[in-house]
XYZ file of C-alpha atoms in Angstrom:
624
model
C -75.025 72.559 7.020
C -73.198 72.014 10.324
C -69.793 73.649 10.501
C -67.059 72.007 12.561
C -65.695 74.422 15.169
C -62.252 73.295 16.380
C -61.643 72.996 20.105
C -59.670 75.809 21.745
C -56.412 74.750 23.366
C -56.613 75.674 27.038
C -55.210 74.329 30.322
C -56.132 74.506 33.992
C -53.689 75.988 36.470
C -52.548 72.390 37.131
C -51.724 71.963 33.424
C -54.648 69.665 32.566
C -56.224 70.227 29.111
C -59.507 72.087 29.596
C -62.612 72.878 27.510
C -64.206 76.272 28.019
C -67.171 75.056 25.943
C -68.074 72.459 28.577
C -66.208 73.935 31.559
C -64.557 70.569 32.150
C -61.169 68.869 31.849
C -60.264 66.334 29.155
C -58.957 63.791 31.656
C -58.236 63.183 35.298
C -55.595 65.306 36.980
C -53.977 61.976 37.915
C -52.914 61.501 34.273
C -54.622 61.119 30.929
C -52.622 58.141 29.739
C -53.075 56.261 32.997
C -56.812 56.929 32.860
C -57.001 55.635 29.288
C -55.200 52.434 30.205
C -57.092 51.716 33.415
C -60.625 52.767 32.475
C -60.852 51.866 28.809
C -58.240 49.167 28.171
C -58.498 47.251 31.442
C -62.202 48.071 31.631
C -62.736 46.235 28.327
C -60.356 43.381 29.184
C -57.769 44.486 26.655
C -55.448 43.264 25.300
C -56.824 39.784 26.101
C -60.098 40.360 24.240
C -58.471 41.007 20.860
C -55.916 38.208 21.034
C -56.077 35.675 18.223
C -58.800 37.619 16.432
C -58.756 38.492 12.719
C -60.502 41.795 13.411
C -61.268 43.841 16.517
C -63.461 46.947 16.479
C -63.727 49.660 19.126
C -66.335 52.434 19.134
C -65.631 55.533 21.225
C -67.656 58.598 22.134
C -65.298 61.560 22.474
C -61.938 61.484 20.674
C -60.579 64.574 22.437
C -56.801 64.718 22.189
C -56.691 61.080 21.064
C -55.123 59.582 24.199
C -57.512 56.622 24.356
C -56.762 55.830 20.732
C -53.000 56.237 21.080
C -52.908 54.143 24.253
C -54.935 51.421 22.510
C -52.730 51.502 19.425
C -49.602 51.316 21.579
C -50.947 48.330 23.546
C -52.037 46.594 20.333
C -48.592 46.988 18.765
C -46.888 45.667 21.882
C -49.030 42.512 21.977
C -47.596 39.618 19.908
C -51.023 37.918 20.039
C -52.902 40.966 18.770
C -55.672 40.845 16.183
C -54.625 41.057 12.546
C -56.524 44.337 12.129
C -57.712 46.975 14.589
C -60.595 49.320 13.786
C -61.197 52.318 16.018
C -64.311 54.448 15.388
C -64.473 57.672 17.383
C -66.957 60.536 17.493
C -65.921 64.114 18.161
C -67.885 67.344 17.797
C -65.043 69.748 18.602
C -61.780 68.261 17.264
C -58.408 69.876 17.826
C -56.391 71.279 14.964
C -53.262 69.423 13.903
C -51.026 72.079 15.492
C -52.852 71.953 18.825
C -52.636 68.163 18.814
C -48.867 68.511 18.428
C -48.760 70.652 21.567
C -50.870 68.161 23.499
C -48.987 65.102 22.257
C -45.611 66.606 23.167
C -46.515 65.885 26.799
C -46.338 62.127 26.066
C -42.917 61.345 24.587
C -43.562 57.592 24.873
C -46.273 58.027 22.219
C -44.225 60.254 19.921
C -43.957 57.918 16.930
C -47.625 56.976 16.911
C -48.777 60.533 17.563
C -46.658 61.840 14.684
C -48.201 59.314 12.310
C -51.689 60.239 13.512
C -51.127 63.961 12.977
C -49.658 63.370 9.522
C -52.949 61.708 8.547
C -55.178 64.249 10.359
C -58.081 65.182 8.044
C -59.702 68.443 7.055
C -62.134 69.308 9.839
C -65.455 68.853 8.062
C -68.643 67.108 9.158
C -68.892 63.383 8.523
C -66.706 60.283 8.558
C -62.986 60.428 7.835
C -61.141 57.122 7.380
C -57.418 57.124 8.195
C -55.175 54.130 7.439
C -52.331 53.838 9.934
C -49.605 51.331 10.747
C -49.417 50.115 7.150
C -53.201 49.769 6.996
C -53.395 47.349 9.931
C -54.887 50.046 12.179
C -57.865 51.985 10.819
C -59.138 55.097 12.569
C -62.574 56.301 11.455
C -63.233 59.768 12.840
C -66.880 60.815 12.924
C -66.780 64.598 13.209
C -69.997 66.271 14.268
C -72.854 65.914 16.730
C -72.933 62.405 18.220
C -76.732 62.493 18.467
C -76.830 62.813 14.669
C -73.857 60.703 13.617
C -73.972 57.765 16.033
C -77.307 56.403 14.690
C -75.837 56.701 11.184
C -72.813 54.484 11.887
C -72.611 50.990 10.429
C -70.279 48.913 12.589
C -70.084 45.847 14.812
C -68.417 46.940 18.042
C -66.386 44.494 20.098
C -65.650 47.120 22.758
C -67.142 50.505 23.601
C -65.252 53.405 25.168
C -68.002 55.624 26.635
C -66.044 58.822 27.155
C -66.730 62.530 26.912
C -67.095 65.374 29.330
C -68.976 64.636 32.552
C -72.738 64.022 32.382
C -73.563 67.226 34.243
C -71.415 69.328 31.861
C -72.251 67.553 28.572
C -75.685 65.948 29.110
C -76.375 65.585 25.370
C -73.775 62.790 25.182
C -75.224 60.879 28.134
C -78.771 60.186 27.017
C -80.851 57.104 26.282
C -80.764 57.588 22.451
C -76.945 57.532 22.616
C -76.947 54.318 24.649
C -79.496 52.708 22.325
C -77.407 53.640 19.289
C -74.354 52.040 20.911
C -76.367 48.937 21.811
C -77.481 48.657 18.153
C -73.795 48.353 17.179
C -73.166 45.609 19.734
C -73.228 41.810 19.701
C -73.367 39.109 22.368
C -69.727 39.534 23.460
C -69.434 43.330 23.298
C -67.989 45.013 26.392
C -68.295 48.601 27.606
C -66.373 50.824 29.987
C -66.761 54.378 31.257
C -65.212 56.465 34.017
C -68.568 57.638 35.455
C -70.919 55.802 37.826
C -73.679 58.419 37.735
C -77.069 56.904 38.502
C -78.692 58.285 35.355
C -75.940 56.739 33.257
C -76.307 53.325 34.906
C -80.083 53.335 34.524
C -79.899 54.533 30.916
C -77.413 51.846 29.900
C -79.540 49.143 31.506
C -82.686 50.416 29.775
C -80.830 50.431 26.447
C -79.869 46.763 26.756
C -76.558 46.673 28.630
C -75.701 45.078 31.943
C -73.320 47.203 34.066
C -71.393 46.828 37.291
C -69.128 49.064 39.316
C -65.375 48.516 39.348
C -62.399 50.230 40.921
C -61.825 53.647 39.386
C -58.657 55.488 38.443
C -56.674 57.859 40.636
C -58.890 59.959 42.860
C -62.055 58.520 41.335
C -63.170 55.607 43.509
C -65.341 53.786 40.979
C -66.040 53.342 37.260
C -68.468 51.230 35.229
C -67.887 48.081 33.213
C -70.621 46.646 31.043
C -71.712 43.764 28.840
C -74.714 43.167 26.573
C -77.843 42.003 28.378
C -80.097 41.849 25.307
C -78.529 40.852 22.009
C -79.399 43.183 19.113
C -80.069 41.906 15.617
C -77.161 42.595 13.290
C -77.613 42.566 9.487
C -76.523 39.368 7.749
C -73.032 39.490 6.268
C -70.898 37.216 4.116
C -69.774 34.213 6.170
C -68.200 32.004 3.486
C -64.653 31.637 2.228
C -62.844 34.897 1.598
C -62.708 34.488 -2.167
C -64.240 36.739 -4.798
C -64.617 37.036 -8.554
C -64.528 40.563 -9.961
C -65.734 41.182 -13.502
C -63.938 44.079 -15.174
C -60.347 45.268 -14.754
C -60.745 49.023 -15.031
C -60.573 51.606 -12.252
C -63.486 50.077 -10.359
C -62.486 46.420 -10.592
C -58.806 46.969 -9.803
C -59.628 49.181 -6.806
C -62.066 46.639 -5.356
C -59.532 43.844 -5.948
C -56.823 45.758 -4.082
C -59.032 46.573 -1.105
C -60.184 42.955 -0.755
C -56.674 41.576 -1.210
C -55.419 43.974 1.466
C -57.692 42.102 3.866
C -56.369 38.699 2.848
C -59.014 37.796 0.273
C -58.107 35.746 -2.788
C -59.451 37.519 -5.863
C -59.936 36.378 -9.460
C -60.201 39.358 -11.815
C -61.861 38.581 -15.155
C -61.292 41.029 -18.032
C -62.817 40.714 -21.501
C -59.966 42.638 -23.178
C -56.390 41.400 -23.498
C -55.136 43.801 -20.810
C -56.395 46.015 -18.010
C -57.733 49.580 -18.380
C -58.305 49.543 -22.122
C -61.796 51.051 -22.151
C -63.124 53.953 -20.054
C -60.158 53.703 -17.686
C -57.625 53.943 -20.506
C -57.259 57.724 -20.782
C -53.715 59.052 -20.457
C -54.636 61.314 -17.516
C -57.594 62.678 -15.595
C -58.313 65.219 -12.872
C -59.574 64.564 -9.368
C -61.099 67.241 -7.161
C -64.231 67.501 -4.972
C -67.500 69.259 -5.675
C -69.112 71.846 -3.397
C -72.635 73.184 -3.047
C -74.338 75.686 -0.801
C -76.610 73.022 0.694
C -73.732 70.537 0.989
C -75.741 67.967 -0.950
C -75.060 64.263 -1.319
C -72.807 64.700 -4.355
C -70.700 67.267 -2.506
C -70.329 65.134 0.626
C -69.554 61.997 -1.353
C -66.961 63.620 -3.623
C -65.183 65.053 -0.578
C -65.099 61.615 1.002
C -63.999 59.947 -2.229
C -61.224 62.436 -2.984
C -59.866 62.346 0.561
C -59.787 58.547 0.613
C -58.232 58.347 -2.853
C -55.563 60.900 -1.933
C -54.547 58.829 1.099
C -54.547 55.684 -1.024
C -52.293 57.273 -3.659
C -49.873 58.249 -0.891
C -49.836 54.639 0.322
C -49.098 53.384 -3.206
C -46.267 55.924 -3.430
C -44.869 54.777 -0.091
C -44.914 51.188 -1.359
C -42.816 52.224 -4.379
C -45.499 51.285 -6.904
C -45.510 52.856 -10.395
C -48.439 55.250 -10.033
C -48.091 58.310 -12.271
C -49.690 61.363 -10.733
C -48.980 65.005 -10.005
C -50.269 66.885 -6.972
C -50.327 70.201 -8.799
C -53.720 71.291 -7.534
C -56.704 72.116 -9.750
C -58.174 75.527 -10.554
C -61.904 75.237 -11.225
C -62.921 78.367 -13.109
C -66.332 79.985 -12.865
C -68.384 79.580 -16.054
C -70.123 82.951 -15.684
C -70.237 85.992 -13.409
C -73.091 84.616 -11.301
C -71.185 81.405 -10.603
C -68.085 83.415 -9.753
C -70.038 85.360 -7.120
C -71.421 82.123 -5.686
C -67.955 80.539 -5.549
C -66.571 83.554 -3.713
C -69.463 83.534 -1.225
C -69.166 79.827 -0.412
C -65.423 80.075 0.168
C -65.883 83.165 2.369
C -68.436 81.386 4.571
C -65.607 79.198 5.881
C -67.583 75.968 6.231
C -64.884 74.008 4.389
C -61.317 74.727 5.546
C -59.730 73.546 2.284
C -61.972 75.573 -0.057
C -60.258 78.708 -1.384
C -61.488 81.230 -3.955
C -59.032 83.030 -6.234
C -60.273 86.201 -7.966
C -59.299 86.670 -11.647
C -55.955 88.354 -10.898
C -54.825 85.720 -8.399
C -56.114 82.904 -10.599
C -54.212 84.325 -13.570
C -51.034 84.525 -11.499
C -51.483 80.925 -10.407
C -52.047 79.706 -13.968
C -49.396 81.949 -15.549
C -51.899 83.112 -18.167
C -54.666 85.717 -18.317
C -57.997 84.349 -17.134
C -61.245 86.263 -17.471
C -62.731 84.814 -14.288
C -61.536 83.393 -11.046
C -62.618 80.220 -9.319
C -61.963 77.655 -6.648
C -58.417 76.557 -5.993
C -58.102 72.953 -4.853
C -54.595 72.667 -3.475
C -55.056 68.917 -3.050
C -56.364 68.413 -6.596
C -54.471 65.711 -8.493
C -53.694 64.756 -12.078
C -53.652 60.956 -12.274
C -52.915 58.344 -14.928
C -55.827 55.840 -14.652
C -53.967 52.927 -16.318
C -51.034 53.250 -13.908
C -53.423 53.444 -10.956
C -55.028 50.190 -12.079
C -51.607 48.570 -12.479
C -50.370 49.788 -9.088
C -53.502 48.444 -7.376
C -52.946 44.995 -8.839
C -49.248 44.992 -7.960
C -49.726 45.939 -4.320
C -50.997 42.486 -3.312
C -50.122 40.544 -6.445
C -49.966 37.202 -4.619
C -53.679 37.439 -3.809
C -54.995 38.676 -7.164
C -55.201 36.455 -10.238
C -55.777 38.504 -13.384
C -57.353 36.620 -16.288
C -57.466 38.706 -19.487
C -59.513 37.678 -22.532
C -62.050 36.148 -20.151
C -65.397 37.612 -21.130
C -68.234 36.578 -18.846
C -71.393 35.741 -20.766
C -73.546 34.498 -17.879
C -73.559 33.978 -14.128
C -75.118 30.890 -12.567
C -75.842 30.312 -8.899
C -74.903 26.831 -7.668
C -75.148 26.118 -3.959
C -73.169 28.780 -2.098
C -71.213 29.864 -5.193
C -71.618 31.956 -8.294
C -70.112 30.457 -11.439
C -68.902 32.761 -14.209
C -69.353 31.173 -17.657
C -68.032 32.184 -21.065
C -70.077 32.258 -24.284
C -69.580 28.523 -24.865
C -70.734 27.644 -21.348
C -67.231 26.968 -20.055
C -66.433 27.826 -16.454
C -64.139 30.831 -16.005
C -64.199 31.078 -12.207
C -66.375 30.488 -9.166
C -66.708 32.079 -5.735
C -69.294 32.918 -3.120
C -68.929 36.607 -3.963
C -69.097 38.216 -7.410
C -68.638 41.942 -7.967
C -69.691 43.463 -11.279
C -67.330 46.286 -12.224
C -67.659 46.065 -16.009
C -69.660 49.236 -16.737
C -72.803 48.847 -18.849
C -71.825 45.273 -19.788
C -72.957 44.416 -16.250
C -76.583 44.714 -17.348
C -76.572 41.232 -18.888
C -75.116 39.721 -15.706
C -77.156 41.576 -13.082
C -79.732 38.790 -12.643
C -82.656 41.052 -13.635
C -81.790 43.713 -11.037
C -83.048 47.188 -12.002
C -79.904 49.128 -12.903
C -80.633 52.381 -14.760
C -77.221 52.730 -16.401
C -76.936 55.371 -19.090
C -73.970 55.363 -21.482
C -72.460 58.711 -22.449
C -69.692 58.752 -25.058
C -66.985 61.331 -24.351
C -63.761 62.231 -26.123
C -60.406 62.959 -24.472
C -57.667 64.657 -26.480
C -53.988 64.066 -25.701
C -51.421 66.732 -26.627
C -47.639 66.873 -26.171
C -46.785 68.846 -23.029
C -44.241 70.987 -24.901
C -47.036 72.242 -27.147
C -49.061 73.334 -24.124
C -46.713 74.882 -21.555
C -49.476 77.178 -20.329
C -51.508 77.160 -18.173
C -49.056 76.171 -15.461
C -51.769 74.525 -13.395
C -54.600 72.178 -14.375
C -57.831 73.986 -15.206
C -61.441 72.856 -15.117
C -64.498 74.702 -16.373
C -66.683 74.056 -19.397
C -63.707 71.982 -20.507
C -60.555 70.900 -18.699
C -56.832 70.525 -19.172
C -54.779 68.244 -16.940
C -51.269 68.659 -15.672
C -48.425 67.015 -17.560
C -47.771 63.307 -17.063
C -45.167 61.368 -19.053
C -44.760 64.274 -21.471
C -48.434 64.775 -22.329
C -51.543 66.630 -21.161
C -55.195 65.770 -21.703
C -58.009 68.145 -22.646
C -61.665 67.267 -22.777
C -64.167 65.916 -22.611
C -66.593 66.788 -25.391
C -69.539 64.467 -26.108
C -69.197 62.223 -29.138
C -72.206 63.257 -31.188
C -70.933 62.411 -34.655
C -67.347 62.142 -35.920
C -64.354 61.931 -33.599
C -62.831 64.944 -35.380
C -65.799 67.121 -34.442
C -65.469 66.244 -30.758
C -61.726 66.893 -30.935
C -62.406 70.331 -32.420
C -64.873 70.991 -29.588
C -62.198 70.091 -27.043
C -59.734 72.510 -28.607
C -62.382 75.236 -28.674
C -63.208 74.639 -25.005
C -59.494 74.870 -24.198
C -59.240 78.296 -25.803
C -62.445 79.373 -24.075
C -60.716 78.828 -20.737
C -58.284 81.561 -21.722
C -57.847 83.422 -25.042
C -54.095 83.352 -24.455
C -53.812 79.588 -24.834
C -52.188 78.629 -28.139
C -54.007 75.603 -29.595
C -51.783 72.525 -30.017
C -51.113 71.189 -33.513
C -50.595 67.482 -32.779
C -53.666 66.291 -30.882
C -54.632 62.625 -30.627
C -58.145 61.790 -29.443
C -59.958 58.721 -28.150
C -63.602 58.103 -27.331
C -64.898 56.082 -24.427
C -68.201 55.320 -22.772
C -68.857 56.698 -19.323
C -71.859 54.896 -17.850
C -73.719 56.951 -15.285
C -76.959 56.858 -13.308
C -79.897 59.290 -13.415
C -78.813 60.995 -10.174
C -75.102 61.130 -11.209
C -74.089 58.937 -8.266
C -72.487 55.508 -8.647
C -74.081 52.151 -7.896
C -72.078 50.495 -5.117
C -73.395 47.617 -3.037
C -75.498 44.455 -3.066
C -77.744 43.930 -6.082
C -81.483 43.570 -5.448
C -83.742 40.789 -6.601
C -86.168 41.798 -9.335
C -89.185 40.605 -7.345
C -89.823 42.407 -4.069
C -92.555 42.550 -1.460
C -94.951 45.398 -2.089
C -94.605 46.340 1.586
C -90.946 47.372 1.228
C -90.483 50.994 2.235
C -86.814 51.067 3.319
C -83.610 49.964 1.618
C -82.812 47.529 4.427
C -86.033 45.649 3.590
C -85.060 45.078 -0.056
C -84.207 41.426 -0.757
C -80.784 40.965 -2.352
C -79.015 38.390 -4.477
C -76.721 36.537 -2.048
C -73.108 37.398 -2.755
C -73.739 39.573 -5.844
C -72.457 43.159 -5.757
C -71.857 46.096 -8.091
C -69.339 48.923 -8.501
C -70.815 50.747 -11.490
C -71.903 54.103 -12.969
C -68.752 56.053 -12.162
C -69.387 58.508 -15.021
C -66.721 61.213 -15.248
C -65.584 60.691 -11.640
C -63.908 57.298 -11.825
C -60.834 58.547 -9.959
C -63.036 59.927 -7.182
C -65.236 56.858 -6.775
C -62.865 53.913 -7.305
C -61.031 53.776 -3.961
C -64.228 54.619 -2.095
C -66.076 51.768 -3.826
C -63.313 49.321 -2.995
C -63.168 50.354 0.658
C -66.943 50.322 1.006
C -67.421 46.840 -0.470
C -64.393 45.347 1.271
C -65.470 46.787 4.634
C -68.942 45.336 4.225
C -67.732 41.890 3.158
C -65.096 41.760 5.887
C -67.494 42.800 8.699
C -65.684 46.100 9.267
C -67.137 49.537 10.055
C -68.427 51.330 6.976
C -66.354 54.279 5.725
C -69.501 56.380 5.197
C -72.494 57.296 7.326
C -75.849 55.658 6.522
C -77.417 58.456 4.392
C -74.381 58.389 2.096
C -74.424 54.589 1.916
C -78.098 54.752 0.965
C -77.340 57.326 -1.727
C -74.999 54.807 -3.425
C -77.146 51.701 -2.924
C -77.934 50.004 -6.271
C -81.454 49.284 -4.965
C -82.393 52.941 -4.537
C -84.104 53.189 -7.919
C -86.066 49.994 -7.316
C -87.253 51.363 -3.974
C -88.404 54.570 -5.655
C -90.327 52.523 -8.202
C -91.997 50.509 -5.445
C -92.985 53.655 -3.594
C -94.423 55.249 -6.727
C -96.819 52.329 -7.235
C -98.473 52.712 -3.832
């Protein structure tokens, strides 16, 4: 895997931020903020270009100290005619640490408020995309950390303006190559603009070959000229939803409520249909659950996706807190114990390698001290691990934009019928429940009867969660996960689990209690447990199904996911398994971004790993 190496904070003798990696300065000696405003804002005709728009998206190569972003954000806030939402996607291979950013930002007191908010949201420095919601969610910064040659072709976005920045072409030639320009052109449309501070001949010729038209303009400070560009050849963009911003969501559990909130946050009107008489009564009805990422030596898809999902969910929970919504959760961390000596050695090795800044290993003594009880083995300590009440998360999501979400309980969808540009949801008697151009199935395995013959390999697994009074289980002090798990205390109770339901509920409850004691012999078993069983639909590869549903009949020549024909306006958020808390916010953001023509929160390989059509594509390939 590629490890992110933070930039070193250095300055020239004139006080200009300097990179010893590239032997170049981060901005002109005439002033970084002035350069950002002249080259990138004026060069892209901003703020005029975003005025009156619902959405405006900027793609930048080279985040650096964030001056281009902060200057853009400041100009956007100051413009009464600004777009409703601003997306800013920026690539950076060597990001600064939060502390070094504070030193750099202190030089610009006029940006202090915005810079403070940016640093408060600054992510763990790991490879991949990191989505940060700022300014109450109206400004969205998507940081792509890693090599631009790898990440830029993996971006899914529709750029209205391009900031072509980075160290000079002779010092950082990898960023100024034809594949980079072609990848930027792929993200463009007929009205996309481009600006860069350099007028190097190779850059001009490369941009023209890639499909841009460029011209010289007056430069900034001591630099006589810069480049401004437009699109000369219009690239083909994938088709997106163009109808009314209304949606029907089937299922009001973690998945459905999260998708509803993310769509409503963008101004969509959502009808949420739930078969039960209230929300979160099935798989999402457990008293509490744990949320923490997964790690692997090869940094596989599950590891990368759980990191992304947990980070996004954690930021979302903070936003719900800030809005004063009744989400019950505890940021007590999670201690994931090794199941055997070999796993303990592996955990220690992975943490020592330092590829993930937030991954810490605690040996048995330190783990025991953390938990307040003797533990035979150590494990990973997730300081940002969270105990969450799923029902309160569902409720908080629906309350956040209540004026745009209509919840209809006791509305079981029996069939879906396509009529013109709309889907119509019908009950068992054929009566219409709701209609919209977009339908999202978030009703677990019950989605199979509504999926219009799409191949969805959902597998139900019945699990049992046992609730115990917190006073009966004062130890361990911290949530534990291993062969079993025990959550932190919420509303006077803790949850242990989650044994499979093979026969009687009592047998699974006994297995939960046994697993609890196996975590530590010092744990006194509770005497007043109450257990419930629920189904946790999952997929064969343990990843959820999030995205557009495929048609059953496909061309035999299909060999890529983008070639798979889809049902118009029919989507899924399914197969969350035991990671509903991890996947829910991510699913909502992914679907809402797609439907609203916004940049995707994940890079293309991760989007493909969640695509509901992936199993169909494998079946097609196997028949050749």
